[in-house]
Structure formats: structure tokens, C-alpha cells
GROMACS .gro file of C-alpha atoms in nm:
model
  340
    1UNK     CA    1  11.585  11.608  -1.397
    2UNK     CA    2  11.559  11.566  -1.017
    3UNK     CA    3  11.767  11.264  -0.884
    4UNK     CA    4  11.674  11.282  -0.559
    5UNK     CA    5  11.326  11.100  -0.450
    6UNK     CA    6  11.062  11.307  -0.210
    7UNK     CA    7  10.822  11.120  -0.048
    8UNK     CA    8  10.461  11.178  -0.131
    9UNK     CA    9  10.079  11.139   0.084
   10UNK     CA   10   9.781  11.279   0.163
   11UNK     CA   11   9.648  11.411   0.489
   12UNK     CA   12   9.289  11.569   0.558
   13UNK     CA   13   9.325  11.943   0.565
   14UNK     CA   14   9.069  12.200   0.615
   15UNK     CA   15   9.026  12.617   0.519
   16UNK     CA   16   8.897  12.726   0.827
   17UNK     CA   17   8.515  12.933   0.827
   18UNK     CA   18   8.395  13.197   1.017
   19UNK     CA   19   8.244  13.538   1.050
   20UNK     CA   20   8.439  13.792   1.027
   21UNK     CA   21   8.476  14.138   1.146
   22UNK     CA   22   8.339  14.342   0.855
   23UNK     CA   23   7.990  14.113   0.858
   24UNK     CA   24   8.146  13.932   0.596
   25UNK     CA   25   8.188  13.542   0.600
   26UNK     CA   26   8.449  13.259   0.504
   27UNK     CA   27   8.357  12.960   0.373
   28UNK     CA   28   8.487  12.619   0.539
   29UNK     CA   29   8.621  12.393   0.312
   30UNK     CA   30   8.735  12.034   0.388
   31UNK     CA   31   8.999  11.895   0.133
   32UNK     CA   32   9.277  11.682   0.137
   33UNK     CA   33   9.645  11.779   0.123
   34UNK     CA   34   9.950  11.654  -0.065
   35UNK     CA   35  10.217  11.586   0.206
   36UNK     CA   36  10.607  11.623   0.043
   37UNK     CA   37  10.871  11.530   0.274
   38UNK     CA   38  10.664  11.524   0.563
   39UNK     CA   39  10.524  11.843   0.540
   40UNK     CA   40  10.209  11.996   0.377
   41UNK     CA   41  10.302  12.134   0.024
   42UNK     CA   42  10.046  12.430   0.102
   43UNK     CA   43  10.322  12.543   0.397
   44UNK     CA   44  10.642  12.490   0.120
   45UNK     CA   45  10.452  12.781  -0.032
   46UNK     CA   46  10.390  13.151   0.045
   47UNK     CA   47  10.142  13.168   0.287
   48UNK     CA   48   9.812  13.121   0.086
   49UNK     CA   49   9.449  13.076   0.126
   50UNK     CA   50   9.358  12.818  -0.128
   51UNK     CA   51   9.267  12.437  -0.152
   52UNK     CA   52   9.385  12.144  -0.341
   53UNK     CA   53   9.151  11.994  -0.608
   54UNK     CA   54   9.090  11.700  -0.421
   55UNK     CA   55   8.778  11.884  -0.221
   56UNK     CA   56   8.551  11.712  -0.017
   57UNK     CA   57   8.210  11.942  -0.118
   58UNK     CA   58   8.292  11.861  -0.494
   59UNK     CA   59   8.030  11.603  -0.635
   60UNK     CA   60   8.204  11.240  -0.700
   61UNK     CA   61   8.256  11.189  -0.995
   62UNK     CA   62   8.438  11.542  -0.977
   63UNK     CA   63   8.659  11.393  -0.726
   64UNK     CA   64   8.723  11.091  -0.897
   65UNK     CA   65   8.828  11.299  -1.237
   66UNK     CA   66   9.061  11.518  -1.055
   67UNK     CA   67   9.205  11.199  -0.844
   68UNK     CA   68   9.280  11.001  -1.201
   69UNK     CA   69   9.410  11.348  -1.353
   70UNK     CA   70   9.694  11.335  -1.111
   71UNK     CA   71   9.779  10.970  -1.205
   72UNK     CA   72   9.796  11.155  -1.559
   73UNK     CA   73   9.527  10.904  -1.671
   74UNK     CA   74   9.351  11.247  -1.869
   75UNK     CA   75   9.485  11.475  -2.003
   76UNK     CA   76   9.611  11.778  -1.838
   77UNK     CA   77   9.342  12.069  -1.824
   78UNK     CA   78   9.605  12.347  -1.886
   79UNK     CA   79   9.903  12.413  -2.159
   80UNK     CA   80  10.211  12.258  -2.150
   81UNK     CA   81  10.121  11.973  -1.967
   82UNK     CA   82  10.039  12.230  -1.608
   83UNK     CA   83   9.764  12.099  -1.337
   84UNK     CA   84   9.567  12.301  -1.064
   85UNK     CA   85   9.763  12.196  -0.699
   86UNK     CA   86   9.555  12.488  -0.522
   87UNK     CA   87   9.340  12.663  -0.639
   88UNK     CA   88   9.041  12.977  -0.456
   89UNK     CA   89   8.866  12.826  -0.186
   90UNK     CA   90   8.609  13.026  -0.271
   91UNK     CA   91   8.506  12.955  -0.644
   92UNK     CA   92   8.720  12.767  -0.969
   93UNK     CA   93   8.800  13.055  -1.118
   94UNK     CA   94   9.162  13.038  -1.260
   95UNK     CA   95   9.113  13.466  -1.303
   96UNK     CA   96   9.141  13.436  -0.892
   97UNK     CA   97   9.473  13.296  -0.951
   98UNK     CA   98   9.593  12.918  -0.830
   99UNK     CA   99   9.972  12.726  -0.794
  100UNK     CA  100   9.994  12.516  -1.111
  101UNK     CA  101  10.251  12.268  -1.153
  102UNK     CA  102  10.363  12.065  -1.458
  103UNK     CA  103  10.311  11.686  -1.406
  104UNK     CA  104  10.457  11.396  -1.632
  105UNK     CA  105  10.546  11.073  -1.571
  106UNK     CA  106  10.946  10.931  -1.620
  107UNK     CA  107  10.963  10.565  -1.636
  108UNK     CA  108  10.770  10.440  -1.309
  109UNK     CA  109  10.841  10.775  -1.169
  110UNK     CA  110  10.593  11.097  -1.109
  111UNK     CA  111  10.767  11.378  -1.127
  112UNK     CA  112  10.614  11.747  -1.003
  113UNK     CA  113  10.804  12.023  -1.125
  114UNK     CA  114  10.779  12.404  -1.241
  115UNK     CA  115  10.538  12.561  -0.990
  116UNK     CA  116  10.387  12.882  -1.064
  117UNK     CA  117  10.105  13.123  -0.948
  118UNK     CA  118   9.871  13.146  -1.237
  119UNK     CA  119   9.574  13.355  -1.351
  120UNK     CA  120   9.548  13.305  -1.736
  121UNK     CA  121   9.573  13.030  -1.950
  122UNK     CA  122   9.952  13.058  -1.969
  123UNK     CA  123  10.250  13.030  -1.646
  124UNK     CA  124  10.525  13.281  -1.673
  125UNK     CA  125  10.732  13.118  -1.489
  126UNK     CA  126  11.029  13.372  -1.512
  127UNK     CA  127  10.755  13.641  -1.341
  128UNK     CA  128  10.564  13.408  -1.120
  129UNK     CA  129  10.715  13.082  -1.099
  130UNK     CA  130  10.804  12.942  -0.771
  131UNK     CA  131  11.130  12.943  -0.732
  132UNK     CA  132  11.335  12.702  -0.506
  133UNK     CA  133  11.057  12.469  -0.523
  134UNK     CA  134  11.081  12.110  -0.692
  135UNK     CA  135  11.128  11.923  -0.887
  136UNK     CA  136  10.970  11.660  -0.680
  137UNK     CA  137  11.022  11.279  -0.809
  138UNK     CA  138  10.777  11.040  -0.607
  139UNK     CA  139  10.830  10.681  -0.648
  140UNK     CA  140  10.565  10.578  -0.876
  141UNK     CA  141  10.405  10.280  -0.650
  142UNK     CA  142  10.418  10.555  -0.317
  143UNK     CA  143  10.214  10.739  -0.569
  144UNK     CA  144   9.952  10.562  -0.720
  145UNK     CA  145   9.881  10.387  -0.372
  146UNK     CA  146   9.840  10.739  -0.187
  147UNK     CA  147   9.575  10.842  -0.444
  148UNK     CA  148   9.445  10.505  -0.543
  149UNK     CA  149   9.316  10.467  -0.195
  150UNK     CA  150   9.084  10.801  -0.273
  151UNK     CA  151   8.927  10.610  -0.535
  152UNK     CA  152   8.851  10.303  -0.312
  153UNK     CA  153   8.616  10.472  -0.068
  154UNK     CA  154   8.932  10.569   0.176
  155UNK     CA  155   8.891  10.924   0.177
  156UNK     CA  156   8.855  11.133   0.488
  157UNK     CA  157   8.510  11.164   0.587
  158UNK     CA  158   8.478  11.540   0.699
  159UNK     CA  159   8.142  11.519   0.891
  160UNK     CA  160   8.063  11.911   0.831
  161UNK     CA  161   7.777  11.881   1.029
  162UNK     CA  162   7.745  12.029   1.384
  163UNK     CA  163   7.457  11.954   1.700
  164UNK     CA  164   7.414  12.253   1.889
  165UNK     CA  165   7.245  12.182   2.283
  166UNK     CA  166   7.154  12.480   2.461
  167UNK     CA  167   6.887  12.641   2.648
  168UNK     CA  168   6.932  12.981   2.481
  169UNK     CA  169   6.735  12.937   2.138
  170UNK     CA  170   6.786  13.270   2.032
  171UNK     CA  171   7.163  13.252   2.047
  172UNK     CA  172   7.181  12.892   1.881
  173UNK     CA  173   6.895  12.981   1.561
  174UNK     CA  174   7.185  13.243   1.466
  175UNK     CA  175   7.506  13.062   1.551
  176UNK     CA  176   7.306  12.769   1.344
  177UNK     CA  177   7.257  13.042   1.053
  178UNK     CA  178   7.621  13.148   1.062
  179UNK     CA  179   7.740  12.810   1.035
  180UNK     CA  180   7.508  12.723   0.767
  181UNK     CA  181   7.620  13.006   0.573
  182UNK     CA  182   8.021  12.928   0.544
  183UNK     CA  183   7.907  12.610   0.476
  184UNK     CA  184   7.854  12.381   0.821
  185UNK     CA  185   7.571  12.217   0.864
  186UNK     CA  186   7.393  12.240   1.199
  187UNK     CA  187   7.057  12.104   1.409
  188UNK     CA  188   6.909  12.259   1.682
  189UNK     CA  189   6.783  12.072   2.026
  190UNK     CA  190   6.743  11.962   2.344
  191UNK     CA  191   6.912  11.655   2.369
  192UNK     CA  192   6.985  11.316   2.189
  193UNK     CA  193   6.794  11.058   2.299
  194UNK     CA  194   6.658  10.812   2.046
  195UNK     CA  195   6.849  10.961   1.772
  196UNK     CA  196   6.963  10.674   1.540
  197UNK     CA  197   7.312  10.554   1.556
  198UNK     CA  198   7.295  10.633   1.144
  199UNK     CA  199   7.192  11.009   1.224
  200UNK     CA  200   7.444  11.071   1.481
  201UNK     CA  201   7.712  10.971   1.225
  202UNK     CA  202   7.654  11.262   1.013
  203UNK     CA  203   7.800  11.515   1.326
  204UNK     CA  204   8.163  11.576   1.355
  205UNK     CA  205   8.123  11.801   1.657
  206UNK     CA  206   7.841  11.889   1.945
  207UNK     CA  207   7.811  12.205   2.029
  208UNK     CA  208   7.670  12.285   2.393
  209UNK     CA  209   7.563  12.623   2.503
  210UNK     CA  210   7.642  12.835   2.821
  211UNK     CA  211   7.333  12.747   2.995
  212UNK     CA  212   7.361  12.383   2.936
  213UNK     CA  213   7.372  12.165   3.231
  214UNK     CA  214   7.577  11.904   3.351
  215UNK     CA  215   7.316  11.610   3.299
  216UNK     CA  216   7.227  11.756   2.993
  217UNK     CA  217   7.603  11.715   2.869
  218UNK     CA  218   7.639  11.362   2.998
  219UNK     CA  219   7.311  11.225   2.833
  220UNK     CA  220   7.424  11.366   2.517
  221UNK     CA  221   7.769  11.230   2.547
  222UNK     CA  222   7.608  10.863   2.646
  223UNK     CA  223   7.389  10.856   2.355
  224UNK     CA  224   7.683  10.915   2.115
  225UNK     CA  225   7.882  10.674   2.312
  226UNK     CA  226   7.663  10.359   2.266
  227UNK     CA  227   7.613  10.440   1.872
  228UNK     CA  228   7.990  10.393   1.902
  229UNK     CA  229   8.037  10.755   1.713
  230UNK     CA  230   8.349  10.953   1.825
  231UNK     CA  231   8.253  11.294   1.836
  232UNK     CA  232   8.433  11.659   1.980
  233UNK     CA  233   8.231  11.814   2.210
  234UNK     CA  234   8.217  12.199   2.270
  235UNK     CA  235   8.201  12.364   2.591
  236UNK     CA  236   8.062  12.736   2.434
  237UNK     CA  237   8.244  12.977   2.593
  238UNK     CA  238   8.019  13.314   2.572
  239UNK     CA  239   7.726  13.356   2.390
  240UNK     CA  240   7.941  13.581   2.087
  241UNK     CA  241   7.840  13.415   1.777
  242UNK     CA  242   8.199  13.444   1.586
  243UNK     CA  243   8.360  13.338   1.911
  244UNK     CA  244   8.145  13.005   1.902
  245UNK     CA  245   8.177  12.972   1.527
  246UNK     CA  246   8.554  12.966   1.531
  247UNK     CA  247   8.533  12.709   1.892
  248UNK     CA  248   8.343  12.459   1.638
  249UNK     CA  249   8.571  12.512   1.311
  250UNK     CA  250   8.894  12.418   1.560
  251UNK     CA  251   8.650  12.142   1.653
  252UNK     CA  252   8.610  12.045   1.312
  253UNK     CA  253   8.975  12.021   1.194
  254UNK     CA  254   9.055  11.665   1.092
  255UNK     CA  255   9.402  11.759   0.956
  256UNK     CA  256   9.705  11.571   1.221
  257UNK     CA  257   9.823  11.806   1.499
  258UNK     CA  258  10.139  11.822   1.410
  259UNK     CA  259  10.082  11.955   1.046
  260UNK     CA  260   9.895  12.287   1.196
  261UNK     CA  261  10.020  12.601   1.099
  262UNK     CA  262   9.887  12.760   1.426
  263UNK     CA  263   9.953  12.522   1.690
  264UNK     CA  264   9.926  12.726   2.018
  265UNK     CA  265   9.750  12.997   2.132
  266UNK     CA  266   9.706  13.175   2.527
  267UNK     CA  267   9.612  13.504   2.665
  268UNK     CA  268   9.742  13.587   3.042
  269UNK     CA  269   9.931  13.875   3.165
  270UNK     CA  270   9.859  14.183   2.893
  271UNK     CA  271   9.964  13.939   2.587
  272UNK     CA  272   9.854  13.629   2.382
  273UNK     CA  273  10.138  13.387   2.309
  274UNK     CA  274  10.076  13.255   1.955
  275UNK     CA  275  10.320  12.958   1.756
  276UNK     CA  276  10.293  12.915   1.438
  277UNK     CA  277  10.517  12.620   1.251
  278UNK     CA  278  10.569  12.777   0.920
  279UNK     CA  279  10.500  13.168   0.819
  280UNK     CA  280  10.185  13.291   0.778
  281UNK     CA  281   9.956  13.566   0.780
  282UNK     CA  282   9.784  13.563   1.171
  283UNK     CA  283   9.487  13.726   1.280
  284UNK     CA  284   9.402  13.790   1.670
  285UNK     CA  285   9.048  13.935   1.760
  286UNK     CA  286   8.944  13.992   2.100
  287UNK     CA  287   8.584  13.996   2.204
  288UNK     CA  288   8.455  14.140   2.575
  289UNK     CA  289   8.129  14.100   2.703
  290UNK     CA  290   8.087  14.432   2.973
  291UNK     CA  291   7.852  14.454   3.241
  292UNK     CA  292   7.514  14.474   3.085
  293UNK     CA  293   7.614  14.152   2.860
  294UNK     CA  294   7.743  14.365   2.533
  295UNK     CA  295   7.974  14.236   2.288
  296UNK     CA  296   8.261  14.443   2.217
  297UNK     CA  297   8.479  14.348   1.940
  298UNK     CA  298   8.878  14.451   1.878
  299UNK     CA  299   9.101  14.372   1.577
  300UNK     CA  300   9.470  14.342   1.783
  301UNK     CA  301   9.705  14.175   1.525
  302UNK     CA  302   9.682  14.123   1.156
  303UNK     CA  303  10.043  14.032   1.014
  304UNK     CA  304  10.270  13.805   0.885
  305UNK     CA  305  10.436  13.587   1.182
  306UNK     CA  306  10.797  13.372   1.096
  307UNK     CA  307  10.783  13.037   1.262
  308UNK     CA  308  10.815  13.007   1.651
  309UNK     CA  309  10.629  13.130   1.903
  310UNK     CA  310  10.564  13.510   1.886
  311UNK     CA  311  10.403  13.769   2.197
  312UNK     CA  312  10.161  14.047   2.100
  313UNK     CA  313  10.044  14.319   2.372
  314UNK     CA  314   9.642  14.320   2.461
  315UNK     CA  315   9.520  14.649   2.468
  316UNK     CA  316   9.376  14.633   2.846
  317UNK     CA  317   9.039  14.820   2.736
  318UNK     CA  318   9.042  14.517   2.464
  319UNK     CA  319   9.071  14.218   2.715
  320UNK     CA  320   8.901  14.431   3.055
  321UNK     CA  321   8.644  14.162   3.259
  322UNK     CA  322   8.500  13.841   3.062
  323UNK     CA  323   8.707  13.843   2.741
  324UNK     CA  324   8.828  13.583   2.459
  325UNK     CA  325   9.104  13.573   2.180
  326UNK     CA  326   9.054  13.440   1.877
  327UNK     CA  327   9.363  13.366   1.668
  328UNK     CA  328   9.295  13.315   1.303
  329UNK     CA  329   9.505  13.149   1.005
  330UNK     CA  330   9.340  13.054   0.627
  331UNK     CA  331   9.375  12.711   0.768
  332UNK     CA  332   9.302  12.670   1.126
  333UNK     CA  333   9.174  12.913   1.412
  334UNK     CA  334   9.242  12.858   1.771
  335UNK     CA  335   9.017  13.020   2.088
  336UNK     CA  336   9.155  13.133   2.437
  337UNK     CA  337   8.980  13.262   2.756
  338UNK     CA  338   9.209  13.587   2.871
  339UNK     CA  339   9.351  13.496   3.201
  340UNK     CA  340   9.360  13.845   3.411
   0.00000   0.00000   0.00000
């Protein structure tokens, strides 16, 4: 058995939203992540779009079961002793597959230990077992403190809720429906004034539109200042629906800078410069508004990327006049102007 001890936590993670090319849409999911050694388990693994169980959107005394499963205070849902780590971000469904790992206790000591990707009710480990990773041993008291504080009220408030402030009602009543339907809540208007301190809580994000003015901004940031409620604000850059929808998801991204798989992201000079911290399957989409205000849309990368920081040519017909990158992970998504 492992002799070495890991270090276990938890950090707030999200699967980043959006709309995507094909009219299709992702669903934004806010969960929190086991951190191993310092670094997100997720990233230890191949590059995968799932969640952990711990979930924020998952009723409470859902969270609280899957919370005491880990301490191994039920028994474990699958054979031989195997629990759900990640799991589809979309649905439960083991059939979509999800990283099991079996989880006992040795003494005082938790120990994590023959990871697999599953899809029935039985691992084969020798087929799909994740090798090279584990065992893990976490010192039990690390442990138990790490997820006991999830039971006592100290989990990460995601505040999936978004105020949009624009002039352009049009534009806002669909970014609103696109955020509503991966999952983000959002309220339309014109500005915040006597809004209760309790209501402005509930936003993690505000969301202002071109056309917004200056005062308009300020009086909005002054009434969230005196309810004391820190909040990101959003300077919309065009009025592209997925462009604004992926501004307000990197807006919404709780998880600690420096445990982003995509941490960097410019366009200037005929390229984007993307970094990445651990391998991963990157998206870039450009978007171009031309001369009579049309959208134009481009899919210019869609591949695996190593860690480091990577170039990828911009087809000039792509980026020509007013144009935007989008750079997309399953986990985060960055947004860049294109600098001619």
C-alpha cells in the first residue's frame, strides 16, 4: 500500500457554459474539486469534461449524502468498494462513462486508489484503469476537515445568477435566454437603485451592454458597493450573443487563478497566443462583425494543446475589422479583442 502521504482539499471549480457553434448549448455547472498535491485531480487525468459529485445544482441533502459517502460513512454505491470522482456534467448516467476510484479507510488513513474510466457496473481496470495514478493516502484529520467543512455551511457559494444593464433590449432578452438555458440565471434592467442588499446577493456578475453609459455603470457599481456585495462587472464587448455568454462564464469562475487550465489568451499580429497549464483539448472561435453590423462566425483551432504557451495563425478574412477570439476549454473560456 502507498507509503507516501498526498495532501488532500477542495477548491471551487466550474464546467464552463455556452453556445456553441452548431446551435447547440453547454450547460454550466459549478462544483467543487478535490485538490491532490496542489493540483486539481481533474488535470492528473486525461483531459475530460466531467464534474465531481460534490455539485453545487444538486439538492442538499444530495450533497450532504455524497459529502458523508466520501468519509465512507455509507456504503459505497458501486462493486468492490469503487465511488463516482467525476462523473457527465450533463446527466448521472454511469452508461456516459465517469473516473471511479476505490476508497477504504487504513487505520486513521484515507486511502484513494485504483482509478478507472467506467461505464457499467463493473471497472476493468487492466482495459481502462488509470494507470500511473495513485494510490493516494491522505492523512485522515486533513481529510475529514476538508470535507467536514462542506457539511457546516462552508461551501462555495456559486452565485449563478447574472444582471444584465443595457439599452439594447433586444440583444439582452436573448443573451438572458441563452444564459438561462445552460443554466445561468439572469434579470433584465435599467439600473439598480433600491434593489435590496438581500437581492443583490444572489448576482455573481453584472453584465453591461455596449450602449451603456458611463453614469449608468457607476450608479450600478455604487449600489452594489454600499450593500457591501463584491461583484465582477462586464464591459460587453459586441453585441454577439456567444461572445457575451462566454465574457460572463469567465466572469463567473470562482475556481483560484492559478488552478486554470487556460490561463492566457491574446490576439495581435495574425495569431492568438493561448497557455494552457496542463493538456487539454482547446477551442478558438473568432467572431467579426462587417460593415452593415453582421456576425460572422469562424471555427480556427480545435485540438489537443501540451502545457505552455502555444501560437495559432488567424485566418485574416476570420479576424478582418471589429473581431473577437474566444478560446474555449470544458472548464474555463477566456475572450480577447483582435489587436490589428
Amino acid at each position: 500500500m502507498c507509503a507516501e502521504y498526498a495532501t488532500f482539499g477542495l477548491a471551487p471549480a466550474m464546467r464552463a457554459g455556452g453556445v456553441l457553434n452548431d446551435g447547440g448549448y453547454q450547460v454550466h455547472r459549478d462544483f467543487v474539486d478535490f485538490i491532490v498535491d496542489g493540483r486539481p485531480l481533474l488535470f492528473q487525468l486525461s483531459d475530460l469534461d466531467a464534474v465531481s459529485p460534490l455539485a453545487s445544482d444538486v439538492p442538499p441533502a444530495i450533497f450532504t449524502a455524497q459529502v458523508r459517502s466520501l468519509l465512507l460513512e455509507s456504503p459505497a454505491p458501486l462493486p468492490g468498494g469503487r465511488y463516482v470522482v467525476y462523473g457527465c456534467p450533463e446527466c448521472e448516467d454511469l452508461a456516459c462513462g465517469a473516473v471511479t476510484a476505490v476508497i477504504q479507510s487504513d487505520g486513521e488513513d484515507f486511502i484513494w486508489r485504483d482509478f478507472a474510466w467506467q461505464t457499467g457496473e463493473h471497472a476493468d481496470l487492466e482495459l481502462n484503469g488509470y494507470h500511473g495514478i495513485g494510490p493516494f493516502r491522505f492523512r485522515g484529520a486533513e481529510y475529514r476537515t476538508a470535507l467536514g467543512a462542506l457539511l457546516n455551511g462552508s461551501a462555495p457559494d456559486p452565485r449563478r445568477r447574472v444582471l444584465l444593464i443595457g439599452a439594447r433590449v433586444a440583444v439582452l432578452a436573448k443573451l438572458a435566454a441563452a444564459l438561462r438555458t445552460i443554466g445561468v440565471g439572469a434579470d433584465i434592467a435599467h439600473d439598480a437603485d433600491g434593489v435590496p442588499a438581500d437581492e443583490l446577493r444572489g448576482y455573481g456578475a453584472v453584465a453591461f451592454g455596449h450602449a451603456a453609459g458611463e453614469q449608468e455603470r457607476a450608479a450600478v457599481r455604487r449600489a452594489f458597493e454600499r450593500a457591501g456585495v463584491p461583484v465582477t462587472h462586464v464591459d460587453g464587448l459586441a453585441p454577439i450573443v456567444p461572445l457575451l455568454v462566454a465574457q460572463i462564464e469567465h466572469a463567473l469562475d470562482r475556481s483560484p487563478a492559478d488552478r486554470r487550465r487556460l490561463t492566457r489568451l491574446t490576439a495581435a499580429d495574425g495569431g492568438a497566443d493561448v497557455e494552457v497549464t496542463s493538456a487539454c483539448r482547446v477551442t478558438l472561435t473568432a467572431y467579426r462583425i462587417d460593415r452593415l453590423s453582421r456576425t460572422h462566425t469562424h471555427e480556427i483551432f480545435d485540438g489537443v494543446l501540451e502545457a505552455g504557451r502555444h501560437r495559432v495563425a488567424l485566418d485574416a478574412k476570420a479576424v478582418r475589422g471589429r473581431s473577437f477570439v474566444v478560446a474555449r476549454t470544458a472548464g474555463s473560456v477566456l475572450v480577447a479583442a483582435v489587436n490589428p
